XYZ file of C-alpha atoms in Angstrom:
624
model
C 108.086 -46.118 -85.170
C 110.244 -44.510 -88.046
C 112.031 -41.618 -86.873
C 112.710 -38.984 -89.752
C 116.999 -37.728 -89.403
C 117.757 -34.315 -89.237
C 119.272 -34.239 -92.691
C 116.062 -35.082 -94.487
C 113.872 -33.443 -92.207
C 115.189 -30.223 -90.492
C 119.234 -29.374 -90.867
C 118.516 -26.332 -88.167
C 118.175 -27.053 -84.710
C 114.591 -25.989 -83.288
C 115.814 -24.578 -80.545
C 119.216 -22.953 -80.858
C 119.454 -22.045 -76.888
C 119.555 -25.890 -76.488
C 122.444 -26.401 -78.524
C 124.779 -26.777 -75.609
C 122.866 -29.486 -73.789
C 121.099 -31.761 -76.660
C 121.485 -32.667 -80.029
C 118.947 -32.442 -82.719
C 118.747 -35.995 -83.929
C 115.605 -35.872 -85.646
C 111.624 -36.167 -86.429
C 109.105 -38.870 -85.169
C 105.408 -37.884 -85.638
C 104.839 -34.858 -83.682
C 108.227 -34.697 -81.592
C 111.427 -33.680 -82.252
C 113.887 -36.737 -80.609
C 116.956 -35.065 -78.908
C 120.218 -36.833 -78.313
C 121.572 -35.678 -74.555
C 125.044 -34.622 -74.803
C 125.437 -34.538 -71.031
C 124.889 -37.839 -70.692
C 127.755 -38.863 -73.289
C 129.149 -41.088 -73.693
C 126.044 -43.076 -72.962
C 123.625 -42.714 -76.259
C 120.448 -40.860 -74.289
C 117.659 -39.689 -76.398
C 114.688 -37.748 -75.150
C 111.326 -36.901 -76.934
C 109.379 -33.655 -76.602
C 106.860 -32.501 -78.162
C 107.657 -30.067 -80.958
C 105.707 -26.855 -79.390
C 106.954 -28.281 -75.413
C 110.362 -28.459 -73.850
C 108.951 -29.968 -70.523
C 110.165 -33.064 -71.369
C 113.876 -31.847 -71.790
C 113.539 -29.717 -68.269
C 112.238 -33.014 -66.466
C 115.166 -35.012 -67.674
C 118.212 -32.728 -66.533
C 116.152 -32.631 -63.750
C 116.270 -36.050 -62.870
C 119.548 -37.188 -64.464
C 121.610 -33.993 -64.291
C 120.417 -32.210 -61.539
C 123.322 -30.434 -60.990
C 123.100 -28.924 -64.539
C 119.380 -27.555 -63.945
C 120.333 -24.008 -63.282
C 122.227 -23.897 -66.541
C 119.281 -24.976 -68.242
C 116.994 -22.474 -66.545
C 119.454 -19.674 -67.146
C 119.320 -20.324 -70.935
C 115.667 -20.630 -71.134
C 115.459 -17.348 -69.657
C 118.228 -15.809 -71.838
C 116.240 -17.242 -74.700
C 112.877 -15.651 -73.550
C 113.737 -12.351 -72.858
C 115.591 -11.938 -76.138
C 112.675 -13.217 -77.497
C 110.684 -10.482 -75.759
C 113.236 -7.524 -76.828
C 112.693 -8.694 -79.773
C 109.162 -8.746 -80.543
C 109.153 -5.045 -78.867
C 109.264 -2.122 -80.840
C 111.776 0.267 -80.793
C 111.548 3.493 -79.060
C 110.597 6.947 -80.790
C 113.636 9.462 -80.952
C 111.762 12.158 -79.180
C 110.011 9.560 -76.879
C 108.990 11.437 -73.336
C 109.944 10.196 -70.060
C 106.667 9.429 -68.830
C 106.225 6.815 -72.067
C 109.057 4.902 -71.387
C 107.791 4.443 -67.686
C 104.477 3.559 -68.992
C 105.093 1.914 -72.185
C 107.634 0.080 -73.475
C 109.455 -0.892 -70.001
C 106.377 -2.497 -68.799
C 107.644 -6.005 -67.069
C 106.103 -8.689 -65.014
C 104.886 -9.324 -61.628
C 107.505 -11.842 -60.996
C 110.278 -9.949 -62.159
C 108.602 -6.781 -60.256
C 108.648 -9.012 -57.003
C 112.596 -9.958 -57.992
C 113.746 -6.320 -58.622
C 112.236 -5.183 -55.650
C 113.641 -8.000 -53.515
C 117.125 -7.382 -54.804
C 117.095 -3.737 -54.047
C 115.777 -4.430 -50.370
C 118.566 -6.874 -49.841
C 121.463 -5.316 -51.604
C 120.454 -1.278 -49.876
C 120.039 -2.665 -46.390
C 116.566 -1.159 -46.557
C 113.871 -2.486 -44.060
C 111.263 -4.475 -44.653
C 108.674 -1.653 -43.853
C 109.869 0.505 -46.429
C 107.361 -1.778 -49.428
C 104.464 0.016 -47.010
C 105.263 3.538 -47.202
C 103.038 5.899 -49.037
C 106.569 7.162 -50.993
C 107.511 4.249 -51.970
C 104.592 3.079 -53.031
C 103.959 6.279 -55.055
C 107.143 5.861 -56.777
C 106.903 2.319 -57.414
C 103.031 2.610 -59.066
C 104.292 5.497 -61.054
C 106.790 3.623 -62.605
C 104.634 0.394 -63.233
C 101.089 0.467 -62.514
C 100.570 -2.764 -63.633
C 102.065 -3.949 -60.720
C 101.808 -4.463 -57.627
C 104.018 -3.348 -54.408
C 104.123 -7.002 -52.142
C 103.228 -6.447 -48.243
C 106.089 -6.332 -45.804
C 104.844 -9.593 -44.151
C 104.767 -11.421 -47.389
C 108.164 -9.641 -48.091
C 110.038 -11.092 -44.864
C 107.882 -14.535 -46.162
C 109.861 -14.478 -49.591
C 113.020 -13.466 -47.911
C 112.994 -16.399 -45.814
C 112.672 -18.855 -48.337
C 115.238 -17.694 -50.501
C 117.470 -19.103 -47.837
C 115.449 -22.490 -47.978
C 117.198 -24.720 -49.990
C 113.545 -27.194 -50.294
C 110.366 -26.961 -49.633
C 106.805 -28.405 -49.691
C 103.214 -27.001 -50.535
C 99.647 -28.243 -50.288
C 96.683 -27.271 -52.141
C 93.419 -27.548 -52.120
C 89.894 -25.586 -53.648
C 87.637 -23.665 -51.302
C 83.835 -22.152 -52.247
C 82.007 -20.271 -50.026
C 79.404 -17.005 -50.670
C 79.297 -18.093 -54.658
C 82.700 -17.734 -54.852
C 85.672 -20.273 -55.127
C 89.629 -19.673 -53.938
C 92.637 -21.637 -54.518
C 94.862 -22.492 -51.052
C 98.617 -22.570 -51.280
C 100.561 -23.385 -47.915
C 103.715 -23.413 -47.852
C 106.160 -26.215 -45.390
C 109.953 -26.378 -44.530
C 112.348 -27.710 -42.746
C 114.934 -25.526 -40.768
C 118.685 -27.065 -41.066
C 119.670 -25.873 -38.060
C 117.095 -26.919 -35.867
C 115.601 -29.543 -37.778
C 111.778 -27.724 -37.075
C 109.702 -27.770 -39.465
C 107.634 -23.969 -39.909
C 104.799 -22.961 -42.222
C 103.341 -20.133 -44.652
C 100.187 -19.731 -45.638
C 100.757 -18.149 -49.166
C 97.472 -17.256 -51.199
C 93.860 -18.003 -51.507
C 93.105 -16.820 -54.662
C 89.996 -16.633 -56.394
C 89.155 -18.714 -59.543
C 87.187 -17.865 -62.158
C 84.764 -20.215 -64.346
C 85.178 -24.128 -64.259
C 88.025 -25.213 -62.250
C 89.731 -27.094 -64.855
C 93.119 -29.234 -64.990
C 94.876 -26.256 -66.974
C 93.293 -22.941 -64.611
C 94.662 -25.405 -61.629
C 97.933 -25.565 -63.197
C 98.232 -21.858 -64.371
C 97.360 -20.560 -60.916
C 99.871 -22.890 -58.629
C 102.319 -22.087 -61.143
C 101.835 -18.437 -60.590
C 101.967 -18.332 -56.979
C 105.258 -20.841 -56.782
C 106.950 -18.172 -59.152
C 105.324 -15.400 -57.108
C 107.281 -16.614 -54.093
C 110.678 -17.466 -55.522
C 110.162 -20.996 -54.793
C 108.926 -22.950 -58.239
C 112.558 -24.764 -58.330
C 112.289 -25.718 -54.758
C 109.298 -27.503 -54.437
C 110.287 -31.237 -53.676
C 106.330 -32.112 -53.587
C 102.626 -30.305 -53.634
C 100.151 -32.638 -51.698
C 96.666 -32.387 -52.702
C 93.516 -34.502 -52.787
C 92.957 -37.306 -55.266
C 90.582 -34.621 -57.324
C 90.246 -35.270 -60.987
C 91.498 -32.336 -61.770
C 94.380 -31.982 -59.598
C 95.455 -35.709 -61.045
C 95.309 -34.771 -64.533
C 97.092 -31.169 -63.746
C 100.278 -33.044 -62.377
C 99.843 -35.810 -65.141
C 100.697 -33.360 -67.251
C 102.630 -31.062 -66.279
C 104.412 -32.405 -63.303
C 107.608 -34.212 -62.725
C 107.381 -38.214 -63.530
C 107.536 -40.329 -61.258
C 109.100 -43.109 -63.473
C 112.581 -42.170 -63.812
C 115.381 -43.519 -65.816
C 117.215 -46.864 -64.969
C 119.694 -45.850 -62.559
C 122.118 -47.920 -61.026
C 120.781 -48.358 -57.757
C 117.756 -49.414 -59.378
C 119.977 -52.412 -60.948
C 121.797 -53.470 -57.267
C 117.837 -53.803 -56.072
C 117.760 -56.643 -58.645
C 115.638 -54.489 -61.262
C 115.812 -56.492 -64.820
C 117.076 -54.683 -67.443
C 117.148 -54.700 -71.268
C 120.638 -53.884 -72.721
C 120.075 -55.104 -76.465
C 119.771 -51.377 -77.418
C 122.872 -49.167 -76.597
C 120.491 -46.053 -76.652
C 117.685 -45.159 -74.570
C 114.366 -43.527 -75.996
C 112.927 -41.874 -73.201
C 109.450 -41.122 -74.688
C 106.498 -39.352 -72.654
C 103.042 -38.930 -74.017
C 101.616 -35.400 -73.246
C 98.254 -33.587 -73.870
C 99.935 -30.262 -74.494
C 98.377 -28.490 -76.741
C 95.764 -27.050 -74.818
C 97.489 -25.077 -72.458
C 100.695 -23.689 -74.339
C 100.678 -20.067 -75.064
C 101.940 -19.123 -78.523
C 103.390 -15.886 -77.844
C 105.779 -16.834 -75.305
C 106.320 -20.292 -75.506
C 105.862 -21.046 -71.957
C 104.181 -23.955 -70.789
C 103.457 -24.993 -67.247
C 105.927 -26.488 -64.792
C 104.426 -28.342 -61.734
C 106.445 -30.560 -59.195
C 106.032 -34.013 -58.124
C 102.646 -34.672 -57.070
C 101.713 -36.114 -53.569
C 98.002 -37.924 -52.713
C 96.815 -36.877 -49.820
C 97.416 -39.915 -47.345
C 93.718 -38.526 -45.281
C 91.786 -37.883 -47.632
C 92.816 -41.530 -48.643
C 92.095 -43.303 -45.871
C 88.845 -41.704 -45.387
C 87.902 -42.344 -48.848
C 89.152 -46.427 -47.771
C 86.683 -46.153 -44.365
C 83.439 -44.577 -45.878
C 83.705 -45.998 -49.780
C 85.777 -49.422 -49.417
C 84.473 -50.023 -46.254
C 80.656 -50.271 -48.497
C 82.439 -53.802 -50.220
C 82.199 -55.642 -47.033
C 78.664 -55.928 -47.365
C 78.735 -57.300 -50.628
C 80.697 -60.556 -48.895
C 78.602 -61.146 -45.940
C 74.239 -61.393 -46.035
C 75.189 -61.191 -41.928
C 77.475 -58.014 -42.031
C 75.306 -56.523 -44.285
C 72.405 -56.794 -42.351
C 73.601 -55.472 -39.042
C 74.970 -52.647 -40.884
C 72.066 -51.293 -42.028
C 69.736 -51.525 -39.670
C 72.458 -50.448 -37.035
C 73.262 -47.360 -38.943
C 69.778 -46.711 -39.254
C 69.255 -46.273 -35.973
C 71.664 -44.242 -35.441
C 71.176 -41.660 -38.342
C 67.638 -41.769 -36.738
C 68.896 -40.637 -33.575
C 71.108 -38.497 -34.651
C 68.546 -36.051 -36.837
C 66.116 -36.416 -34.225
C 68.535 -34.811 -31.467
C 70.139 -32.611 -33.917
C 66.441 -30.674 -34.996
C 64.664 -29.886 -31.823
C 65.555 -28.322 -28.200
C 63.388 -30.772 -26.678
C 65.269 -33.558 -27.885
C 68.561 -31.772 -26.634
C 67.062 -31.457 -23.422
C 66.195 -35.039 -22.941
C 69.847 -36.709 -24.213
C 71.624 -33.901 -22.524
C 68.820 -35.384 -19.012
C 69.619 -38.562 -19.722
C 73.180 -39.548 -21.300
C 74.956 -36.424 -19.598
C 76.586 -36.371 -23.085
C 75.212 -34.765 -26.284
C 75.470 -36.838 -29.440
C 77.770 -36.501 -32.578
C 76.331 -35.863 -35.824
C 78.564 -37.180 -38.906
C 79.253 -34.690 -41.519
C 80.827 -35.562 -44.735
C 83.876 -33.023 -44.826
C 85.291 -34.076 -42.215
C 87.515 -37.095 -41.299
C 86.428 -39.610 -39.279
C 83.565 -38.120 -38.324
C 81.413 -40.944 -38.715
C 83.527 -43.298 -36.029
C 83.586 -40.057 -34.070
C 79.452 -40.307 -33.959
C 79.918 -44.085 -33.165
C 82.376 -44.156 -30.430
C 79.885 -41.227 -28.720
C 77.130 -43.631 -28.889
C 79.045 -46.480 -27.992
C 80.306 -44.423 -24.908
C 77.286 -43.190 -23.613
C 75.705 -46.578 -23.769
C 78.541 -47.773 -21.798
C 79.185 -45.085 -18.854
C 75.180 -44.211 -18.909
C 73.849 -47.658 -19.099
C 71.575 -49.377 -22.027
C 68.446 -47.468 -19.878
C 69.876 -43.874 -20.679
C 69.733 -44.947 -24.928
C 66.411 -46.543 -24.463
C 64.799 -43.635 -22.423
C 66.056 -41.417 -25.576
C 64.568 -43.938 -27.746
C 61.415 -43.978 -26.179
C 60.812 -40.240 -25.729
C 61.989 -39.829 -29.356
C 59.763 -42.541 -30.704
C 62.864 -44.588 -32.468
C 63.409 -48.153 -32.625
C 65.390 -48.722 -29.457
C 69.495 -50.815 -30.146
C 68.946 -54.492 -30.268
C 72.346 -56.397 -28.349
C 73.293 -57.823 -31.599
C 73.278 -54.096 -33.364
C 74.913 -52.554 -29.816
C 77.507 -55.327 -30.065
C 77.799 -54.810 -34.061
C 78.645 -51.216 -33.233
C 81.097 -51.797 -30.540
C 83.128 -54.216 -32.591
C 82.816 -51.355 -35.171
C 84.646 -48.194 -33.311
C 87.495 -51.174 -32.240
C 88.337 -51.736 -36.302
C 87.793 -48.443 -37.054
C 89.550 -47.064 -34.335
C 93.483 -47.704 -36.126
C 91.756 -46.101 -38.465
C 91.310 -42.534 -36.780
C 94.110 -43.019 -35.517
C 96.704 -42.805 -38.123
C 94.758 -40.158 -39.748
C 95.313 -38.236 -36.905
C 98.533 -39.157 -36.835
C 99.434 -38.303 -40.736
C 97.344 -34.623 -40.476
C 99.748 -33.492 -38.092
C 101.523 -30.251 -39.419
C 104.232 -29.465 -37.074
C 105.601 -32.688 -35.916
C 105.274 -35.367 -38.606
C 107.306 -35.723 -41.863
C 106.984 -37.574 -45.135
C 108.697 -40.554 -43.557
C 105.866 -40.738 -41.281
C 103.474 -42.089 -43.914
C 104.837 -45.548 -44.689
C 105.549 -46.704 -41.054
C 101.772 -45.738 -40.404
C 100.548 -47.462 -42.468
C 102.631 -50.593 -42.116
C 101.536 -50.631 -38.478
C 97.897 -50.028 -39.673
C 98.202 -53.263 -41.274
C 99.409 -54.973 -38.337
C 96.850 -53.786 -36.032
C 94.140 -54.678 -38.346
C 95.304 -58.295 -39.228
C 95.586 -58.888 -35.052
C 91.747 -57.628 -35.234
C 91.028 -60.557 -37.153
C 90.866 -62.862 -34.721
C 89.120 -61.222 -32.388
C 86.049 -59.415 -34.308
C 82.829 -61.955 -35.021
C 80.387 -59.688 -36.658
C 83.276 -57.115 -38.407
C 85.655 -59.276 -40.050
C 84.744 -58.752 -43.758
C 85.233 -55.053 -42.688
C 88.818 -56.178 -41.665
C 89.532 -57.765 -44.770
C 87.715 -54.522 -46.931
C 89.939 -52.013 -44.828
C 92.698 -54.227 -45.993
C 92.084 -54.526 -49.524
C 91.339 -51.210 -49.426
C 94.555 -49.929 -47.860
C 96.249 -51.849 -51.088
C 94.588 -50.779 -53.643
C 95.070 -46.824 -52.816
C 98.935 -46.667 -50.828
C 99.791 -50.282 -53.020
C 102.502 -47.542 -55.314
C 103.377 -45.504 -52.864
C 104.404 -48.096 -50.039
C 106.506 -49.680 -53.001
C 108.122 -45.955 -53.821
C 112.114 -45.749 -53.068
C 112.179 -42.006 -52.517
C 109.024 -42.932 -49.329
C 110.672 -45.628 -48.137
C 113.889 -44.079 -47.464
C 112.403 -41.112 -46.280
C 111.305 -43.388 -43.646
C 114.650 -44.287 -42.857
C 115.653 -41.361 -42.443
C 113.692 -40.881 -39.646
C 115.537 -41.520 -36.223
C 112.505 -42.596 -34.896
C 111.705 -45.712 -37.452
C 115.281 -46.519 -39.617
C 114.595 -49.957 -40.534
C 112.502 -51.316 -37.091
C 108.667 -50.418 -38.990
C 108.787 -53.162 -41.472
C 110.089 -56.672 -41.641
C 110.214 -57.186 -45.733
C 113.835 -57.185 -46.595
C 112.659 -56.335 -50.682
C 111.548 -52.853 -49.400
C 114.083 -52.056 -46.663
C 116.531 -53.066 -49.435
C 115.005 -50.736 -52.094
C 115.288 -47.784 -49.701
C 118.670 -48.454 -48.536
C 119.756 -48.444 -52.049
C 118.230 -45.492 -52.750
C 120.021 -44.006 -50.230
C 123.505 -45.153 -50.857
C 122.377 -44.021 -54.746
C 121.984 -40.426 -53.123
C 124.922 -40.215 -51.030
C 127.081 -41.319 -53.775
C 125.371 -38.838 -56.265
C 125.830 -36.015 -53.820
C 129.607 -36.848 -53.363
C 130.231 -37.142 -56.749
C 128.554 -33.607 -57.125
C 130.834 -32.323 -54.658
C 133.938 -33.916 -56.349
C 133.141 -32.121 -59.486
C 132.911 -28.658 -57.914
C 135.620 -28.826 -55.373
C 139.271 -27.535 -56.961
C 140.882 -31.580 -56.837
C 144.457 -31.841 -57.885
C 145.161 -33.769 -61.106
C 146.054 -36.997 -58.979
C 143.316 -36.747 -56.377
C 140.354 -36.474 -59.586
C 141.815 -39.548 -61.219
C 142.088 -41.676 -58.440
C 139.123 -40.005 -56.283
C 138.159 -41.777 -52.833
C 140.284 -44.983 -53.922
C 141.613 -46.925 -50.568
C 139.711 -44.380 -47.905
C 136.590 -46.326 -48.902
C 133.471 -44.729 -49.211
C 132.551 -42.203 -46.144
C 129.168 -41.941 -47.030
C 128.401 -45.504 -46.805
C 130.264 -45.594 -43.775
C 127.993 -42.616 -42.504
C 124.844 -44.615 -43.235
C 125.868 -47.479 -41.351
C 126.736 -45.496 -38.279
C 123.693 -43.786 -38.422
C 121.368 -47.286 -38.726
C 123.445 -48.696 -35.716
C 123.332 -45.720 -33.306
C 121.026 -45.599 -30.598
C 117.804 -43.212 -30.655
C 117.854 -40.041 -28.303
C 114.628 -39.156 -29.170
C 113.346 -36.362 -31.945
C 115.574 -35.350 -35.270
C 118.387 -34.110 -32.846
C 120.712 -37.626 -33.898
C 121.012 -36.057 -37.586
C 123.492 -33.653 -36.637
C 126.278 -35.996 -36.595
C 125.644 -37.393 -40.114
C 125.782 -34.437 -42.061
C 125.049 -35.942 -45.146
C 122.184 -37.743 -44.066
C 120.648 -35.241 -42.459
C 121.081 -33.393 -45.501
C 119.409 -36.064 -47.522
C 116.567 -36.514 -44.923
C 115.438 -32.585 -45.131
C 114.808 -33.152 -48.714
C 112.785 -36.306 -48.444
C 110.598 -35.076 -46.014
C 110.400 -31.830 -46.364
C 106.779 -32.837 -47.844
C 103.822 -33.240 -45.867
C 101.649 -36.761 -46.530
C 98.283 -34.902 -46.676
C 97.179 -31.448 -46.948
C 95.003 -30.986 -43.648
C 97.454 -27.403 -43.632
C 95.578 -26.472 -46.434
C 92.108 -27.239 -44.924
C 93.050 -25.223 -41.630
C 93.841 -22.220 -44.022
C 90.214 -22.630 -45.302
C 88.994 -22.768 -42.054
C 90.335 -19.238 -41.402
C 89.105 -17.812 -44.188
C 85.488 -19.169 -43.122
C 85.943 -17.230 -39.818
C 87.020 -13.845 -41.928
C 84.304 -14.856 -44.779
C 81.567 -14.484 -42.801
C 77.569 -13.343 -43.952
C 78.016 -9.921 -43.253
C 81.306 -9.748 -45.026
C 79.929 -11.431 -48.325
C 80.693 -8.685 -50.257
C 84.198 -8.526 -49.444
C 86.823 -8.385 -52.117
C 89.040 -11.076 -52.901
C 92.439 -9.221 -52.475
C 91.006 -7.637 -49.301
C 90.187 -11.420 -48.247
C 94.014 -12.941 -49.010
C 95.247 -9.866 -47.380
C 93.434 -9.925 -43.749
C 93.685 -13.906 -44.242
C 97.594 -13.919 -44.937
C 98.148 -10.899 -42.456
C 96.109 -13.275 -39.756
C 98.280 -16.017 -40.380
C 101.754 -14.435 -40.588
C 101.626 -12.429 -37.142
C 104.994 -14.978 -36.382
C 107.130 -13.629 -39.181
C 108.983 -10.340 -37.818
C 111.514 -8.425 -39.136
């Protein structure tokens, strides 16, 4: 495609601000093309779209992420002189009272900052924000805003001394009304424990679009001081949600790096420069007065909802292989749905299962995970520790078809394939204890359970080989991803032991070793080096940090994160790779709360009065 130059198109850079970082090179369709001058003396050139500098962000975020505050501070330099700008200036014989009112009139974020940095800087407590003085003063001065609780105070004073962390998301509706869930996930350096914040559950108004999605997660990252920390934001596989971080997130496909060239990566050097182009649906959700468009971090599938989505939808395709499978399936299940509504809709029925089985059934429900194999496995219990004379008496008195031994049999070998199943999403929901570097180990040994089922199931092997196929067709990107393979390497507990494929143990090692050598070189540039010790740099000490990595592969395992401390920059590197949770089961407990405080009686209940009791029940840990 023919790309207009500058000197036929546009002499003037279109954004001045940028002038110290890229290039104006020229005009191609409906993007300006930028030439990187960081990157020099390698040729880089970067499209964005004439009305977006996303594109430009993303890239010094991934190539020159040392240089990202510099471009954040000139963004903001540019914006508010673009604001003072557009202001009018004050009357002569303006009164006090106006210029509290009127022209300074600022943001919430900035409100939030301010109010932060006097805290800090004063040595004020945190339970000054909730005096009736304060607050006086503070609404006087802006009533557009908002004076933050003390607990949510302490909440953004703790992260500010978080150098990454991790949110999930998720959308909530209850009463006619809908709310947005933010959690928020670290991990401590110190103590290598990973803690938790719930931080909003705001309402949303009208259709729950890709752009309102985007607009309100961006808010509440910038709300808490954290929108340039955020590694990843799990969230389910929702339309919505995908085409929100499509847009406006971070990509995952980077630029060819070198340790994407030592994993034997083939690459085309016929062109000295490199057009990075992205294709972005912008447009809709710029704002033309400021400028500003929406900045989202990586995005993260959640690994549960995943796998339940593999055992209720991909599990259907096994029936479409086998007339056998398909037959025991149905008329199994319908037994059992049978049963189950019959002993979930009358006290008589309760009565009789709770005479007969000593055990009450499970009834499936379709929010939550594993529910159906939870239903199974009761039935499947009962029959065994009761007898097959306990079902049939419930059969009987119910007046349902009583279990045939091929459909009992069909639905023990059932819970066995299904039970790996549960099991690793029990595993991956975990909050406290599990990591990002959990997710591909878990599913590697998913794998290997299932393939040993193979030989042993009869009736439920094409629900093997679904499971399988299934497994690959939804993790098949990420269990190839660099960044979540060496996250689980990172992990004392797995390193290199939960998978035997050299390709992907060697595309997370180099990875690594990329890292490590990134973070040194970093360091180099900001440490005062003599003349002689710049030039020459590490030459004949070797490399440490590749020395550090192979110490830490070869030591033995104590047990927890505890081994980290004596590889300082591998721990480092391992708190920012899995600092992310692999599903967003936080986010569903949050909901879960607010269901308890939602309640009937309490329908009426504002929205701000719901966050606050919600976020007040949920932060009774965080003290001054």
């Amino acid at each position: 495609m023919a790309t207009v130059s500058a000197n036929t198109e546009q002499d003037k850079h279109p954004w001045p601000h940028m002038q110290s970082m890229f290039r104006f090179k020229g005009v191609q369709k409906d993007s300006y093309i930028m030439r990187c001058l960081l990157c020099e003396p390698k040729q880089t050139d970067v499209s964005a779209y004439k009305n977006s500098t996303s594109n430009l962000r993303k890239h010094v975020a991934r190539v020159h992420s040392n240089k990202l505050r510099m471009y954040t501070e000139l963004m903001d330099s540019h914006r508010k002189r673009k604001s003072s700008s557009s202001t009018e200036p004050p009357m002569k014989n303006a009164k006090l009272t106006d210029s509290f009112t009127g022209s300074r009139r600022i943001t919430q974020a900035t409100f939030d900052k301010l109010l932060l940095t006097f805290v800090c800087e004063a040595n004020q407590p945190f339970s000054i924000v909730e005096t009736s003085s304060f607050k006086t003063m503070m609404e006087t001065l802006q009533p557009q805003c908002t004076v933050m609780t003390r607990k949510t105070f302490i909440i953004i004073k703790k992260l500010s001394t978080v150098n990454y962390v991790a949110t999930t998301t998720d959308c909530w509706s209850a009463r006619q009304h809908s709310y947005l869930g933010v959690t928020c996930h670290w991990i401590d350096d110190i103590s290598l424990e990973r803690h938790s914040a719930a931080l909003a559950c705001r309402p949303l108004k009208a259709s729950h679009t890709f752009d309102v999605l985007a607009a309100a997660l961006e808010e509440i990252h910038s709300e808490y001081h954290i929108r340039e920390k955020v590694t990843r934001t799990t969230t389910d596989s929702g339309s919505n949600f995908l085409k929100a971080f499509r847009l406006y997130g971070e990509d995952k496909e980077e630029e060819t790096t070198n340790w994407q060239e030592d994993s034997g990566s083939i690459l085309d050097d016929a062109e000295d420069s490199e057009l990075e182009v992205e294709y972005q649906d912008v447009f809709a959700v710029l704002d033309d007065n400021t400028g500003l468009e929406y900045q989202l971090p990586r995005h993260q599938k959640c690994a549960c909802h995943l796998l339940n989505l593999i055992s209720t939808v991909d599990a259907t395709a096994a029936e479409a292989t086998n007339d056998t499978y398909k037959r025991l399936s149905r008329s199994a299940f319908a037994k059992c749905h049978a049963l189950w509504n019959k002993t979930s809709r009358s006290i008589m029925a309760y009565e009789t299962v709770e005479r007969e089985c000593k055990l009450q059934f499970l009834r499936p429900n379709q929010t939550r995970w594993s529910s159906l194999f939870l239903a199974v496995e009761r039935l499947v219990r009962i029959h065994k520790e009761q007898g097959e004379k306990a079902i049939r008496n419930v059969c009987t008195a119910l007046k349902i078809k009583m279990f045939n031994p091929a459909e009992m049999g069909f639905l023990v070998e059932y819970t066995a394939v299904m039970k790996p199943v549960a099991m690793a999403l029990n595993i991956l929901q975990g909050e406290s204890s599990v990591h990002m570097g959990f997710l591909l180990p878990t599913l590697c040994q998913l794998l290997e359970k299932l393939r040993k089922l193979e030989s042993s199931c009869e009736m439920c092997r094409p629900l093997v080989d679904a499971l399988r196929d299934g497994i690959q067709k939804r993790f098949g990107e990420m269990m190839k991803d660099p960044e979540l393979i060496a996250a689980a390497i990172l992990i004392p507990r797995f390193r290199t032991s939960w998978t035997t494929e050299e390709s992907i143990l060697k595309a997370g090692l180099t990875f690594i070793r990329h890292q490590l050598d990134t973070e040194l070189g970093e360091a180099s540039t900001n440490s005062s080096l003599s003349d002689e010790d710049d030039f020459f740099g590490s030459m004949g000490s070797g490399n440490p940090e590749a020395g550090e990595l192979e110490r830490y592969l070869s030591c033995p395992f104590t047990g927890g994160m505890d081994v980290l401390h004596g590889f300082p920059q591998i721990k480092k590197l391992s708190v920012k790779v899995n600092t992310a949770l692999p599903a967003s089961a936080a986010c569903e407990r949050l909901f879960s709360h607010a269901g308890l405080l939602f309640t009937a009686k309490r329908s009426q209940l504002h929205s701000k009065n719901l966050e606050s009791k919600l976020l007040l029940k949920l932060k009774h840990h965080f003290t001054d």
